[in-house]
Backbone as JSON Lines, residues from 0, in Angstrom:
{"i":0,"aa":"M","n":[86.71,103.73,102.71],"ca":[87.55,103.1,101.69],"c":[88.4,101.99,102.31]}
{"i":1,"aa":"T","n":[88.42,100.82,101.7],"ca":[89.19,99.71,102.25],"c":[90.68,99.97,102.1]}
{"i":2,"aa":"S","n":[91.47,99.31,102.98],"ca":[92.92,99.45,102.91],"c":[93.45,98.89,101.6]}
{"i":3,"aa":"S","n":[92.8,97.83,101.08],"ca":[93.21,97.24,99.81],"c":[93.05,98.23,98.67]}
{"i":4,"aa":"R","n":[91.91,98.95,98.62],"ca":[91.68,99.95,97.57],"c":[92.67,101.1,97.67]}
{"i":5,"aa":"Q","n":[92.94,101.56,98.9],"ca":[93.92,102.63,99.09],"c":[95.29,102.17,98.64]}
{"i":6,"aa":"E","n":[95.63,100.92,98.9],"ca":[96.91,100.37,98.47],"c":[97.05,100.39,96.96]}
{"i":7,"aa":"I","n":[95.98,100.02,96.25],"ca":[95.99,100.01,94.8],"c":[96.13,101.43,94.24]}
{"i":8,"aa":"M","n":[95.41,102.38,94.83],"ca":[95.48,103.76,94.35],"c":[96.88,104.34,94.55]}
{"i":9,"aa":"E","n":[97.48,104.07,95.69],"ca":[98.83,104.57,95.93],"c":[99.86,103.92,95.02]}
{"i":10,"aa":"Q","n":[99.65,102.63,94.7],"ca":[100.56,101.96,93.76],"c":[100.41,102.58,92.38]}
{"i":11,"aa":"Q","n":[99.18,102.85,91.98],"ca":[98.93,103.46,90.69],"c":[99.63,104.81,90.59]}
{"i":12,"aa":"A","n":[99.54,105.62,91.67],"ca":[100.2,106.91,91.68],"c":[101.71,106.78,91.54]}
{"i":13,"aa":"D","n":[102.3,105.78,92.2],"ca":[103.74,105.54,92.07],"c":[104.12,105.14,90.65]}
{"i":14,"aa":"I","n":[103.29,104.3,90.03],"ca":[103.58,103.83,88.68],"c":[103.56,104.97,87.67]}
{"i":15,"aa":"I","n":[102.62,105.93,87.87],"ca":[102.59,107.07,86.96],"c":[103.93,107.78,86.94]}
{"i":16,"aa":"G","n":[104.55,107.95,88.12],"ca":[105.83,108.61,88.18],"c":[106.9,107.92,87.37]}
{"i":17,"aa":"L","n":[106.81,106.59,87.27],"ca":[107.8,105.81,86.51],"c":[107.51,105.81,85.02]}
{"i":18,"aa":"L","n":[106.23,105.94,84.67],"ca":[105.85,105.9,83.24],"c":[105.99,107.26,82.54]}
{"i":19,"aa":"L","n":[106.07,108.34,83.28],"ca":[106.11,109.67,82.69],"c":[107.24,109.83,81.69]}
{"i":20,"aa":"H","n":[108.35,109.18,81.97],"ca":[109.5,109.24,81.07],"c":[109.14,108.81,79.65]}
{"i":21,"aa":"H","n":[108.17,107.91,79.54],"ca":[107.82,107.36,78.24],"c":[106.79,108.2,77.47]}
{"i":22,"aa":"I","n":[106.44,109.36,77.98],"ca":[105.7,110.33,77.14],"c":[106.6,110.79,76.0]}
{"i":23,"aa":"H","n":[107.91,110.93,76.31],"ca":[108.89,111.34,75.29],"c":[109.7,110.18,74.77]}
{"i":24,"aa":"A","n":[110.11,109.26,75.64],"ca":[110.97,108.15,75.22],"c":[110.08,106.96,74.83]}
{"i":25,"aa":"P","n":[110.27,106.36,73.65],"ca":[109.43,105.24,73.23],"c":[109.57,104.03,74.16]}
{"i":26,"aa":"L","n":[108.49,103.33,74.35],"ca":[108.54,102.02,75.01],"c":[109.25,101.04,74.11]}
{"i":27,"aa":"I","n":[108.88,101.11,72.83],"ca":[109.46,100.27,71.79],"c":[109.16,100.92,70.43]}
{"i":28,"aa":"D","n":[110.1,100.95,69.54],"ca":[109.92,101.57,68.22],"c":[109.38,102.99,68.39]}
{"i":29,"aa":"T","n":[108.17,103.24,67.85],"ca":[107.59,104.59,67.95],"c":[106.49,104.69,69.0]}
{"i":30,"aa":"E","n":[106.26,103.63,69.75],"ca":[105.14,103.57,70.71],"c":[105.47,104.28,72.03]}
{"i":31,"aa":"R","n":[104.67,105.25,72.4],"ca":[104.9,106.01,73.63],"c":[103.64,106.01,74.51]}
{"i":32,"aa":"V","n":[103.83,106.38,75.75],"ca":[102.72,106.47,76.7],"c":[101.94,107.73,76.4]}
{"i":33,"aa":"R","n":[100.64,107.6,76.19],"ca":[99.75,108.72,75.93],"c":[98.8,108.95,77.11]}
{"i":34,"aa":"G","n":[98.75,108.02,78.02],"ca":[97.87,108.18,79.18],"c":[97.98,107.0,80.11]}
{"i":35,"aa":"V","n":[97.53,107.19,81.36],"ca":[97.42,106.14,82.35],"c":[96.05,106.29,83.01]}
{"i":36,"aa":"L","n":[95.25,105.24,83.0],"ca":[93.87,105.32,83.44],"c":[93.61,104.44,84.66]}
{"i":37,"aa":"P","n":[92.88,104.96,85.64],"ca":[92.49,104.13,86.79],"c":[91.29,103.25,86.46]}
{"i":38,"aa":"V","n":[91.33,102.01,86.88],"ca":[90.21,101.08,86.67],"c":[89.39,101.06,87.96]}
{"i":39,"aa":"A","n":[88.1,101.15,87.81],"ca":[87.22,101.25,88.98],"c":[87.25,99.94,89.78]}
{"i":40,"aa":"A","n":[87.08,100.09,91.12],"ca":[86.96,98.93,92.02],"c":[85.74,98.12,91.59]}
{"i":41,"aa":"P","n":[85.76,96.8,91.79],"ca":[86.76,96.03,92.56],"c":[87.97,95.56,91.75]}
{"i":42,"aa":"A","n":[88.05,95.92,90.47],"ca":[89.22,95.53,89.67],"c":[90.47,96.13,90.26]}
{"i":43,"aa":"E","n":[91.56,95.38,90.22],"ca":[92.85,95.86,90.69],"c":[93.81,95.85,89.51]}
{"i":44,"aa":"A","n":[93.64,96.86,88.66],"ca":[94.39,96.89,87.41],"c":[94.67,98.32,87.03]}
{"i":45,"aa":"I","n":[95.57,98.48,86.07],"ca":[95.93,99.79,85.53],"c":[95.78,99.69,84.0]}
{"i":46,"aa":"R","n":[95.36,100.79,83.37],"ca":[95.28,100.85,81.94],"c":[96.28,101.88,81.42]}
{"i":47,"aa":"V","n":[97.17,101.43,80.55],"ca":[98.18,102.31,79.97],"c":[97.81,102.53,78.5]}
{"i":48,"aa":"V","n":[97.63,103.78,78.13],"ca":[97.27,104.16,76.76],"c":[98.55,104.41,75.98]}
{"i":49,"aa":"V","n":[98.67,103.74,74.83],"ca":[99.89,103.78,74.04],"c":[99.57,104.22,72.6]}
{"i":50,"aa":"G","n":[100.49,105.02,72.03],"ca":[100.33,105.45,70.64],"c":[101.61,106.13,70.18]}
{"i":51,"aa":"A","n":[101.62,106.52,68.94],"ca":[102.8,107.2,68.39],"c":[102.92,108.59,68.95]}
{"i":52,"aa":"A","n":[104.1,109.19,68.81],"ca":[104.32,110.54,69.28],"c":[103.3,111.5,68.63]}
{"i":53,"aa":"G","n":[102.68,112.31,69.44],"ca":[101.71,113.26,68.91],"c":[100.31,112.71,68.74]}
{"i":54,"aa":"A","n":[100.11,111.42,68.93],"ca":[98.78,110.82,68.74],"c":[97.85,111.29,69.84]}
{"i":55,"aa":"R","n":[96.66,111.72,69.48],"ca":[95.65,112.17,70.41],"c":[94.3,111.53,70.13]}
{"i":56,"aa":"R","n":[93.98,111.25,68.85],"ca":[92.68,110.69,68.51],"c":[92.56,109.26,69.02]}
{"i":57,"aa":"A","n":[91.35,108.92,69.48],"ca":[91.12,107.61,70.06],"c":[91.45,106.49,69.09]}
{"i":58,"aa":"D","n":[91.17,106.69,67.78],"ca":[91.41,105.61,66.83],"c":[92.88,105.38,66.51]}
{"i":59,"aa":"R","n":[93.74,106.21,67.08],"ca":[95.19,106.03,66.91],"c":[95.85,105.56,68.21]}
{"i":60,"aa":"L","n":[95.04,105.25,69.22],"ca":[95.55,104.84,70.52],"c":[95.04,103.44,70.88]}
{"i":61,"aa":"T","n":[95.74,102.78,71.8],"ca":[95.29,101.5,72.33],"c":[95.5,101.51,73.83]}
{"i":62,"aa":"A","n":[94.48,101.04,74.58],"ca":[94.58,100.95,76.03],"c":[94.9,99.51,76.4]}
{"i":63,"aa":"Y","n":[95.97,99.31,77.15],"ca":[96.39,97.99,77.63],"c":[96.09,97.88,79.12]}
{"i":64,"aa":"E","n":[95.27,96.89,79.49],"ca":[94.93,96.68,80.91],"c":[95.81,95.61,81.51]}
{"i":65,"aa":"I","n":[96.47,95.96,82.59],"ca":[97.42,95.05,83.26],"c":[97.05,94.92,84.74]}
{"i":66,"aa":"P","n":[96.87,93.7,85.24],"ca":[96.54,93.53,86.65],"c":[97.7,93.97,87.54]}
{"i":67,"aa":"L","n":[97.37,94.64,88.63],"ca":[98.41,95.12,89.55],"c":[98.77,94.11,90.62]}
{"i":68,"aa":"R","n":[97.81,93.25,90.95],"ca":[98.06,92.28,92.02],"c":[98.75,91.05,91.47]}
{"i":69,"aa":"E","n":[99.79,90.61,92.14],"ca":[100.42,89.32,91.84],"c":[100.61,88.57,93.13]}
{"i":70,"aa":"D","n":[101.08,87.33,93.02],"ca":[101.11,86.43,94.17],"c":[101.84,87.01,95.36]}
{"i":71,"aa":"D","n":[102.98,87.64,95.12],"ca":[103.8,88.1,96.24],"c":[103.71,89.62,96.48]}
{"i":72,"aa":"G","n":[102.67,90.25,95.99],"ca":[102.53,91.66,96.22],"c":[101.89,92.39,95.03]}
{"i":73,"aa":"L","n":[102.42,93.6,94.76],"ca":[101.89,94.43,93.69],"c":[102.96,94.64,92.62]}
{"i":74,"aa":"R","n":[102.54,94.71,91.37],"ca":[103.48,95.01,90.29],"c":[103.94,96.44,90.35]}
{"i":75,"aa":"S","n":[105.2,96.67,90.05],"ca":[105.75,98.0,90.04],"c":[105.66,98.59,88.64]}
{"i":76,"aa":"G","n":[106.03,99.86,88.53],"ca":[106.07,100.49,87.21],"c":[107.05,99.79,86.29]}
{"i":77,"aa":"Y","n":[108.15,99.31,86.84],"ca":[109.14,98.6,86.02],"c":[108.55,97.28,85.5]}
{"i":78,"aa":"D","n":[107.73,96.61,86.3],"ca":[107.06,95.38,85.86],"c":[106.09,95.7,84.73]}
{"i":79,"aa":"V","n":[105.35,96.79,84.88],"ca":[104.36,97.2,83.85],"c":[105.07,97.53,82.54]}
{"i":80,"aa":"I","n":[106.18,98.25,82.62],"ca":[106.94,98.58,81.39],"c":[107.42,97.3,80.7]}
{"i":81,"aa":"A","n":[107.96,96.35,81.48],"ca":[108.45,95.09,80.89],"c":[107.35,94.33,80.19]}
{"i":82,"aa":"L","n":[106.16,94.27,80.79],"ca":[105.03,93.59,80.16],"c":[104.55,94.34,78.91]}
{"i":83,"aa":"L","n":[104.49,95.64,78.95],"ca":[104.06,96.42,77.79],"c":[105.01,96.2,76.63]}
{"i":84,"aa":"R","n":[106.3,96.22,76.88],"ca":[107.27,96.01,75.81],"c":[107.11,94.64,75.15]}
{"i":85,"aa":"A","n":[106.85,93.64,76.01],"ca":[106.65,92.3,75.48],"c":[105.41,92.24,74.59]}
{"i":86,"aa":"V","n":[104.32,92.84,75.03],"ca":[103.07,92.81,74.27],"c":[103.2,93.62,72.99]}
{"i":87,"aa":"L","n":[103.86,94.77,73.06],"ca":[104.0,95.61,71.87],"c":[104.92,94.99,70.83]}
{"i":88,"aa":"S","n":[105.79,94.05,71.26],"ca":[106.68,93.38,70.34],"c":[105.91,92.38,69.48]}
{"i":89,"aa":"T","n":[104.94,91.69,70.1],"ca":[104.11,90.73,69.38],"c":[102.67,90.86,69.86]}
{"i":90,"aa":"P","n":[102.03,91.98,69.54],"ca":[100.71,92.28,70.14],"c":[99.62,91.28,69.83]}
{"i":91,"aa":"H","n":[99.67,90.62,68.69],"ca":[98.54,89.74,68.35],"c":[98.55,88.45,69.14]}
{"i":92,"aa":"S","n":[99.74,88.02,69.6],"ca":[99.79,86.74,70.32],"c":[99.74,86.91,71.84]}
{"i":93,"aa":"L","n":[100.02,88.1,72.35],"ca":[100.11,88.29,73.79],"c":[99.01,89.12,74.4]}
{"i":94,"aa":"G","n":[98.19,89.74,73.58],"ca":[97.11,90.56,74.12],"c":[95.76,90.04,73.66]}
{"i":95,"aa":"A","n":[94.77,90.09,74.54],"ca":[93.43,89.66,74.18],"c":[92.52,90.86,74.11]}
{"i":96,"aa":"G","n":[92.02,91.2,72.92],"ca":[91.13,92.31,72.8],"c":[89.81,92.02,73.47]}
{"i":97,"aa":"V","n":[89.34,92.98,74.26],"ca":[88.1,92.77,75.02],"c":[87.07,93.88,74.71]}
{"i":98,"aa":"G","n":[87.28,94.59,73.61],"ca":[86.33,95.62,73.25],"c":[86.99,96.96,73.1]}
{"i":99,"aa":"A","n":[86.28,98.0,73.55],"ca":[86.78,99.36,73.41],"c":[86.45,100.15,74.66]}
{"i":100,"aa":"V","n":[87.21,101.24,74.88],"ca":[86.94,102.16,75.97],"c":[87.27,103.56,75.5]}
{"i":101,"aa":"M","n":[86.29,104.47,75.6],"ca":[86.48,105.84,75.16],"c":[86.92,105.91,73.69]}
{"i":102,"aa":"G","n":[86.45,104.96,72.9],"ca":[86.79,104.94,71.49],"c":[88.08,104.25,71.15]}
{"i":103,"aa":"M","n":[88.83,103.82,72.16],"ca":[90.12,103.15,71.95],"c":[89.97,101.64,72.06]}
{"i":104,"aa":"P","n":[90.67,100.84,71.24],"ca":[90.69,99.41,71.47],"c":[91.22,99.11,72.88]}
{"i":105,"aa":"L","n":[90.6,98.17,73.57],"ca":[91.05,97.78,74.9],"c":[91.6,96.36,74.85]}
{"i":106,"aa":"V","n":[92.85,96.19,75.28],"ca":[93.53,94.9,75.26],"c":[93.85,94.5,76.68]}
{"i":107,"aa":"R","n":[93.44,93.33,77.1],"ca":[93.73,92.85,78.42],"c":[94.98,91.95,78.37]}
{"i":108,"aa":"V","n":[95.98,92.31,79.15],"ca":[97.25,91.57,79.15],"c":[97.21,90.52,80.27]}
{"i":109,"aa":"D","n":[97.54,89.29,79.94],"ca":[97.58,88.19,80.89],"c":[99.03,87.87,81.24]}
{"i":110,"aa":"P","n":[99.51,88.31,82.4],"ca":[100.91,88.07,82.76],"c":[101.29,86.6,82.82]}
{"i":111,"aa":"A","n":[100.28,85.72,82.93],"ca":[100.59,84.29,83.0],"c":[101.13,83.75,81.66]}
{"i":112,"aa":"V","n":[100.83,84.45,80.55],"ca":[101.28,83.99,79.25],"c":[102.26,84.94,78.59]}
{"i":113,"aa":"V","n":[102.67,85.98,79.32],"ca":[103.59,86.97,78.77],"c":[104.93,86.86,79.47]}
{"i":114,"aa":"E","n":[105.98,86.73,78.7],"ca":[107.33,86.74,79.25],"c":[107.81,88.2,79.21]}
{"i":115,"aa":"P","n":[108.01,88.82,80.39],"ca":[108.4,90.23,80.39],"c":[109.67,90.5,79.61]}
{"i":116,"aa":"A","n":[109.75,91.65,78.96],"ca":[110.94,92.02,78.2],"c":[112.14,92.18,79.14]}
{"i":117,"aa":"E","n":[113.32,91.96,78.61],"ca":[114.55,92.11,79.39],"c":[114.75,93.55,79.81]}
{"i":118,"aa":"T","n":[115.29,93.73,81.01],"ca":[115.69,95.07,81.48],"c":[116.99,95.46,80.78]}
{"i":119,"aa":"T","n":[117.04,96.68,80.25],"ca":[118.22,97.14,79.52],"c":[119.16,97.95,80.46]}
{"i":120,"aa":"P","n":[120.42,98.13,80.07],"ca":[121.32,98.99,80.85],"c":[120.77,100.4,81.0]}
{"i":121,"aa":"D","n":[120.13,100.94,79.97],"ca":[119.54,102.28,80.08],"c":[118.44,102.28,81.14]}
{"i":122,"aa":"D","n":[117.64,101.19,81.21],"ca":[116.6,101.1,82.24],"c":[117.21,101.19,83.63]}
{"i":123,"aa":"L","n":[118.3,100.44,83.84],"ca":[118.94,100.39,85.14],"c":[119.56,101.74,85.5]}
{"i":124,"aa":"T","n":[120.15,102.4,84.49],"ca":[120.72,103.74,84.73],"c":[119.64,104.72,85.15]}
{"i":125,"aa":"L","n":[118.51,104.69,84.42],"ca":[117.41,105.59,84.76],"c":[116.89,105.3,86.17]}
{"i":126,"aa":"R","n":[116.82,104.01,86.53],"ca":[116.31,103.65,87.86],"c":[117.19,104.2,88.96]}
{"i":127,"aa":"V","n":[118.5,104.1,88.78],"ca":[119.44,104.59,89.81],"c":[119.33,106.12,89.92]}
{"i":128,"aa":"V","n":[119.39,106.8,88.78],"ca":[119.4,108.26,88.82],"c":[118.07,108.79,89.31]}
{"i":129,"aa":"R","n":[116.95,108.19,88.88],"ca":[115.63,108.65,89.33],"c":[115.49,108.5,90.83]}
{"i":130,"aa":"T","n":[115.99,107.4,91.38],"ca":[115.88,107.17,92.82],"c":[116.63,108.27,93.6]}
{"i":131,"aa":"L","n":[117.76,108.7,93.07],"ca":[118.54,109.73,93.77],"c":[117.91,111.11,93.61]}
{"i":132,"aa":"V","n":[117.35,111.38,92.42],"ca":[116.77,112.71,92.17],"c":[115.38,112.84,92.81]}
{"i":133,"aa":"H","n":[114.61,111.76,92.77],"ca":[113.26,111.77,93.34],"c":[113.12,110.6,94.32]}
{"i":134,"aa":"P","n":[113.7,110.72,95.51],"ca":[113.61,109.63,96.48],"c":[112.16,109.44,96.94]}
{"i":135,"aa":"F","n":[111.83,108.18,97.22],"ca":[110.47,107.88,97.68],"c":[110.21,108.52,99.04]}
{"i":136,"aa":"T","n":[109.02,109.05,99.22],"ca":[108.65,109.63,100.49],"c":[107.24,109.2,100.85]}
{"i":137,"aa":"E","n":[106.98,109.06,102.13],"ca":[105.64,108.67,102.58],"c":[104.65,109.85,102.46]}
{"i":138,"aa":"D","n":[105.16,111.05,102.34],"ca":[104.31,112.23,102.25],"c":[103.83,112.43,100.82]}
{"i":139,"aa":"R","n":[102.61,112.0,100.54],"ca":[102.09,112.08,99.18],"c":[101.37,113.42,98.97]}
{"i":140,"aa":"L","n":[101.48,113.92,97.73],"ca":[100.79,115.15,97.37],"c":[99.27,114.92,97.37]}
{"i":141,"aa":"K","n":[98.54,115.93,97.71],"ca":[97.08,115.89,97.65],"c":[96.57,116.99,96.74]}
{"i":142,"aa":"P","n":[95.6,116.71,95.87],"ca":[94.94,115.41,95.68],"c":[95.89,114.41,94.99]}
{"i":143,"aa":"L","n":[95.66,113.13,95.27],"ca":[96.49,112.04,94.73],"c":[96.18,111.88,93.23]}
{"i":144,"aa":"L","n":[97.23,111.92,92.39],"ca":[97.08,111.74,90.96],"c":[96.97,110.24,90.63]}
{"i":145,"aa":"L","n":[95.85,109.82,90.05],"ca":[95.61,108.43,89.74],"c":[95.72,108.13,88.23]}
{"i":146,"aa":"G","n":[95.82,109.17,87.41],"ca":[95.96,108.93,86.01],"c":[95.92,110.23,85.2]}
{"i":147,"aa":"F","n":[96.15,110.09,83.89],"ca":[96.07,111.23,82.99],"c":[95.82,110.71,81.58]}
{"i":148,"aa":"L","n":[95.28,111.6,80.72],"ca":[95.04,111.22,79.32],"c":[95.13,112.46,78.47]}
{"i":149,"aa":"L","n":[95.93,112.38,77.39],"ca":[96.01,113.46,76.44],"c":[94.79,113.42,75.52]}
{"i":150,"aa":"L","n":[93.93,114.41,75.59],"ca":[92.67,114.4,74.84],"c":[92.76,115.26,73.57]}
{"i":151,"aa":"G","n":[93.79,116.04,73.41],"ca":[93.95,116.89,72.24],"c":[95.26,117.62,72.34]}
{"i":152,"aa":"S","n":[95.57,118.42,71.34],"ca":[96.84,119.12,71.37],"c":[96.93,120.14,72.48]}
{"i":153,"aa":"D","n":[95.78,120.58,73.02],"ca":[95.8,121.6,74.1],"c":[94.96,121.17,75.29]}
{"i":154,"aa":"R","n":[94.58,119.88,75.37],"ca":[93.66,119.45,76.42],"c":[94.23,118.21,77.13]}
{"i":155,"aa":"L","n":[94.29,118.3,78.43],"ca":[94.81,117.21,79.26],"c":[93.77,116.9,80.34]}
{"i":156,"aa":"R","n":[93.49,115.61,80.54],"ca":[92.61,115.17,81.62],"c":[93.43,114.54,82.74]}
{"i":157,"aa":"L","n":[93.22,115.0,83.95],"ca":[93.85,114.45,85.14],"c":[92.82,113.69,85.94]}
{"i":158,"aa":"Y","n":[93.2,112.51,86.46],"ca":[92.32,111.71,87.29],"c":[92.83,111.81,88.73]}
{"i":159,"aa":"L","n":[91.98,112.28,89.63],"ca":[92.4,112.62,90.99],"c":[91.51,111.98,92.04]}
{"i":160,"aa":"E","n":[92.13,111.68,93.19],"ca":[91.35,111.24,94.35],"c":[90.97,112.48,95.14]}
{"i":161,"aa":"S","n":[89.71,112.79,95.21],"ca":[89.23,113.98,95.92],"c":[87.98,113.65,96.69]}
{"i":162,"aa":"P","n":[88.14,113.13,97.95],"ca":[86.94,112.75,98.73],"c":[85.94,113.87,98.92]}
{"i":163,"aa":"K","n":[86.4,115.14,98.99],"ca":[85.49,116.26,99.18],"c":[84.55,116.41,98.0]}
{"i":164,"aa":"A","n":[85.01,116.04,96.8],"ca":[84.17,116.19,95.6],"c":[83.1,115.13,95.51]}
{"i":165,"aa":"G","n":[83.26,114.04,96.27],"ca":[82.3,112.95,96.26],"c":[82.96,111.61,96.07]}
{"i":166,"aa":"P","n":[82.2,110.53,96.19],"ca":[82.79,109.18,96.02],"c":[83.28,108.95,94.6]}
{"i":167,"aa":"G","n":[84.31,108.15,94.46],"ca":[84.84,107.84,93.14],"c":[85.88,108.85,92.7]}
{"i":168,"aa":"T","n":[86.48,108.56,91.56],"ca":[87.56,109.39,91.04],"c":[87.0,110.63,90.34]}
{"i":169,"aa":"T","n":[87.7,111.75,90.51],"ca":[87.33,113.02,89.86],"c":[88.31,113.28,88.72]}
{"i":170,"aa":"A","n":[87.78,113.55,87.52],"ca":[88.64,113.93,86.39],"c":[88.58,115.45,86.24]}
{"i":171,"aa":"V","n":[89.73,116.03,85.92],"ca":[89.84,117.46,85.72],"c":[90.42,117.71,84.33]}
{"i":172,"aa":"D","n":[89.71,118.47,83.5],"ca":[90.19,118.85,82.17],"c":[90.8,120.24,82.25]}
{"i":173,"aa":"L","n":[92.01,120.36,81.71],"ca":[92.67,121.66,81.73],"c":[93.3,121.95,80.37]}
{"i":174,"aa":"S","n":[93.55,123.21,80.11],"ca":[94.19,123.65,78.88],"c":[95.68,123.74,79.1]}
{"i":175,"aa":"L","n":[96.48,123.11,78.22],"ca":[97.94,123.13,78.36],"c":[98.52,124.5,78.05]}
{"i":176,"aa":"S","n":[97.75,125.36,77.37],"ca":[98.26,126.68,77.06],"c":[97.8,127.72,78.09]}
{"i":177,"aa":"G","n":[97.11,127.25,79.16],"ca":[96.64,128.17,80.17],"c":[97.69,128.49,81.23]}
{"i":178,"aa":"A","n":[97.25,129.13,82.29],"ca":[98.15,129.51,83.38],"c":[98.36,128.31,84.29]}
{"i":179,"aa":"L","n":[99.2,127.38,83.88],"ca":[99.29,126.06,84.55],"c":[99.84,126.19,85.96]}
{"i":180,"aa":"T","n":[100.84,126.99,86.19],"ca":[101.43,127.1,87.53],"c":[100.39,127.57,88.52]}
{"i":181,"aa":"A","n":[99.65,128.6,88.18],"ca":[98.61,129.13,89.07],"c":[97.47,128.12,89.25]}
{"i":182,"aa":"L","n":[97.1,127.45,88.15],"ca":[96.03,126.49,88.2],"c":[96.36,125.32,89.13]}
{"i":183,"aa":"L","n":[97.55,124.77,88.97],"ca":[97.93,123.61,89.81],"c":[98.01,124.01,91.27]}
{"i":184,"aa":"T","n":[98.39,125.25,91.56],"ca":[98.4,125.73,92.96],"c":[96.99,125.76,93.53]}
{"i":185,"aa":"A","n":[96.04,126.21,92.69],"ca":[94.66,126.34,93.14],"c":[93.84,125.08,93.0]}
{"i":186,"aa":"L","n":[94.39,124.05,92.4],"ca":[93.65,122.84,92.05],"c":[92.91,122.2,93.23]}
{"i":187,"aa":"P","n":[93.51,122.06,94.42],"ca":[92.77,121.41,95.51],"c":[91.41,122.05,95.84]}
{"i":188,"aa":"S","n":[91.28,123.36,95.65],"ca":[89.99,124.02,95.93],"c":[89.12,124.04,94.68]}
{"i":189,"aa":"L","n":[89.71,124.13,93.5],"ca":[88.92,124.24,92.28],"c":[88.13,122.98,91.98]}
{"i":190,"aa":"I","n":[88.67,121.8,92.34],"ca":[87.99,120.55,91.96],"c":[86.71,120.34,92.75]}
{"i":191,"aa":"D","n":[86.48,121.17,93.79],"ca":[85.26,121.04,94.57],"c":[84.16,121.99,94.09]}
{"i":192,"aa":"E","n":[84.42,122.82,93.07],"ca":[83.45,123.8,92.63],"c":[82.35,123.1,91.79]}
{"i":193,"aa":"Q","n":[81.18,123.01,92.33],"ca":[80.11,122.22,91.72],"c":[79.66,122.77,90.36]}
{"i":194,"aa":"Y","n":[79.71,124.09,90.17],"ca":[79.2,124.64,88.89],"c":[80.08,124.28,87.71]}
{"i":195,"aa":"R","n":[81.32,123.81,87.98],"ca":[82.21,123.38,86.92],"c":[82.09,121.87,86.66]}
{"i":196,"aa":"T","n":[81.28,121.2,87.43],"ca":[81.26,119.73,87.44],"c":[80.1,119.17,86.63]}
{"i":197,"aa":"R","n":[80.38,118.1,85.9],"ca":[79.34,117.38,85.17],"c":[79.56,115.88,85.34]}
{"i":198,"aa":"P","n":[78.51,115.09,85.17],"ca":[78.68,113.62,85.24],"c":[79.64,113.13,84.15]}
{"i":199,"aa":"A","n":[80.36,112.07,84.46],"ca":[81.33,111.49,83.5],"c":[80.64,110.41,82.67]}
{"i":200,"aa":"D","n":[79.66,110.8,81.9],"ca":[78.87,109.82,81.15],"c":[79.69,109.09,80.11]}
{"i":201,"aa":"D","n":[80.71,109.73,79.56],"ca":[81.49,109.13,78.46],"c":[82.84,108.59,78.89]}
{"i":202,"aa":"D","n":[83.09,108.53,80.18],"ca":[84.39,108.07,80.7],"c":[84.17,107.14,81.9]}
{"i":203,"aa":"P","n":[84.43,105.83,81.72],"ca":[84.2,104.9,82.81],"c":[85.27,104.93,83.9]}
{"i":204,"aa":"H","n":[86.3,105.77,83.73],"ca":[87.41,105.79,84.68],"c":[87.21,106.83,85.78]}
{"i":205,"aa":"C","n":[86.08,107.56,85.77],"ca":[85.86,108.57,86.8],"c":[84.35,108.7,87.03]}
{"i":206,"aa":"A","n":[84.03,109.36,88.15],"ca":[82.63,109.56,88.52],"c":[82.11,110.91,88.05]}
{"i":207,"aa":"R","n":[83.02,111.86,87.84],"ca":[82.63,113.22,87.43],"c":[83.79,113.87,86.73]}
{"i":208,"aa":"V","n":[83.48,114.93,85.95],"ca":[84.49,115.69,85.25],"c":[84.35,117.19,85.63]}
{"i":209,"aa":"V","n":[85.46,117.78,86.01],"ca":[85.51,119.21,86.32],"c":[86.25,119.92,85.16]}
{"i":210,"aa":"D","n":[85.55,120.87,84.55],"ca":[86.13,121.55,83.38],"c":[86.82,122.85,83.82]}
{"i":211,"aa":"L","n":[88.16,122.83,83.73],"ca":[88.96,124.01,84.08],"c":[89.69,124.54,82.83]}
{"i":212,"aa":"T","n":[89.17,124.2,81.65],"ca":[89.88,124.61,80.42],"c":[89.81,126.11,80.21]}
{"i":213,"aa":"D","n":[88.84,126.78,80.86],"ca":[88.72,128.26,80.68],"c":[89.26,129.02,81.85]}
{"i":214,"aa":"W","n":[89.97,128.31,82.78],"ca":[90.43,128.99,84.01],"c":[91.67,129.82,83.72]}
């Protein structure tokens, strides 16, 4: 794996931590984060899935693709939030529809034509408090979380970096009503179990899917 690809994956993992707040708190109006998807190499981008609270069906969601690389480095989660707010304020003029992915409209955001939304006092307060509560550390959890998507009221898909499972991203489906604490503890070994694994024919964001919904 190239150092550039590893850099993008680690940045994506950091951005997820910043976007989690918006599962509950709207980005704007009623629009909330419903998922974060990894884009396969060589693209250096992130896809953020947005919809109303409780939205799970693909036809009620929209995926916004935002490039992570910029001239002086990589975009942060705060940069991604500012761009999303700008696009969601006037979606028809700032986003270019490029088709669909997993049944959701896919909109590619061009930062060259988008003026990021202003940072609010609440944003700054959250940034300060989050930094103190969850300080950055070089010691990353394994497997590395690259994304997630709410697939139903009781189904969550996690996108993980797991070299032992094979090349490419591994998706894990789990039941939200299951024994989550025990499952997450056992996850590093469970994602390598071949009899639970199937090809990801319907999901371009991963190479395989491991079904742990019955665990």
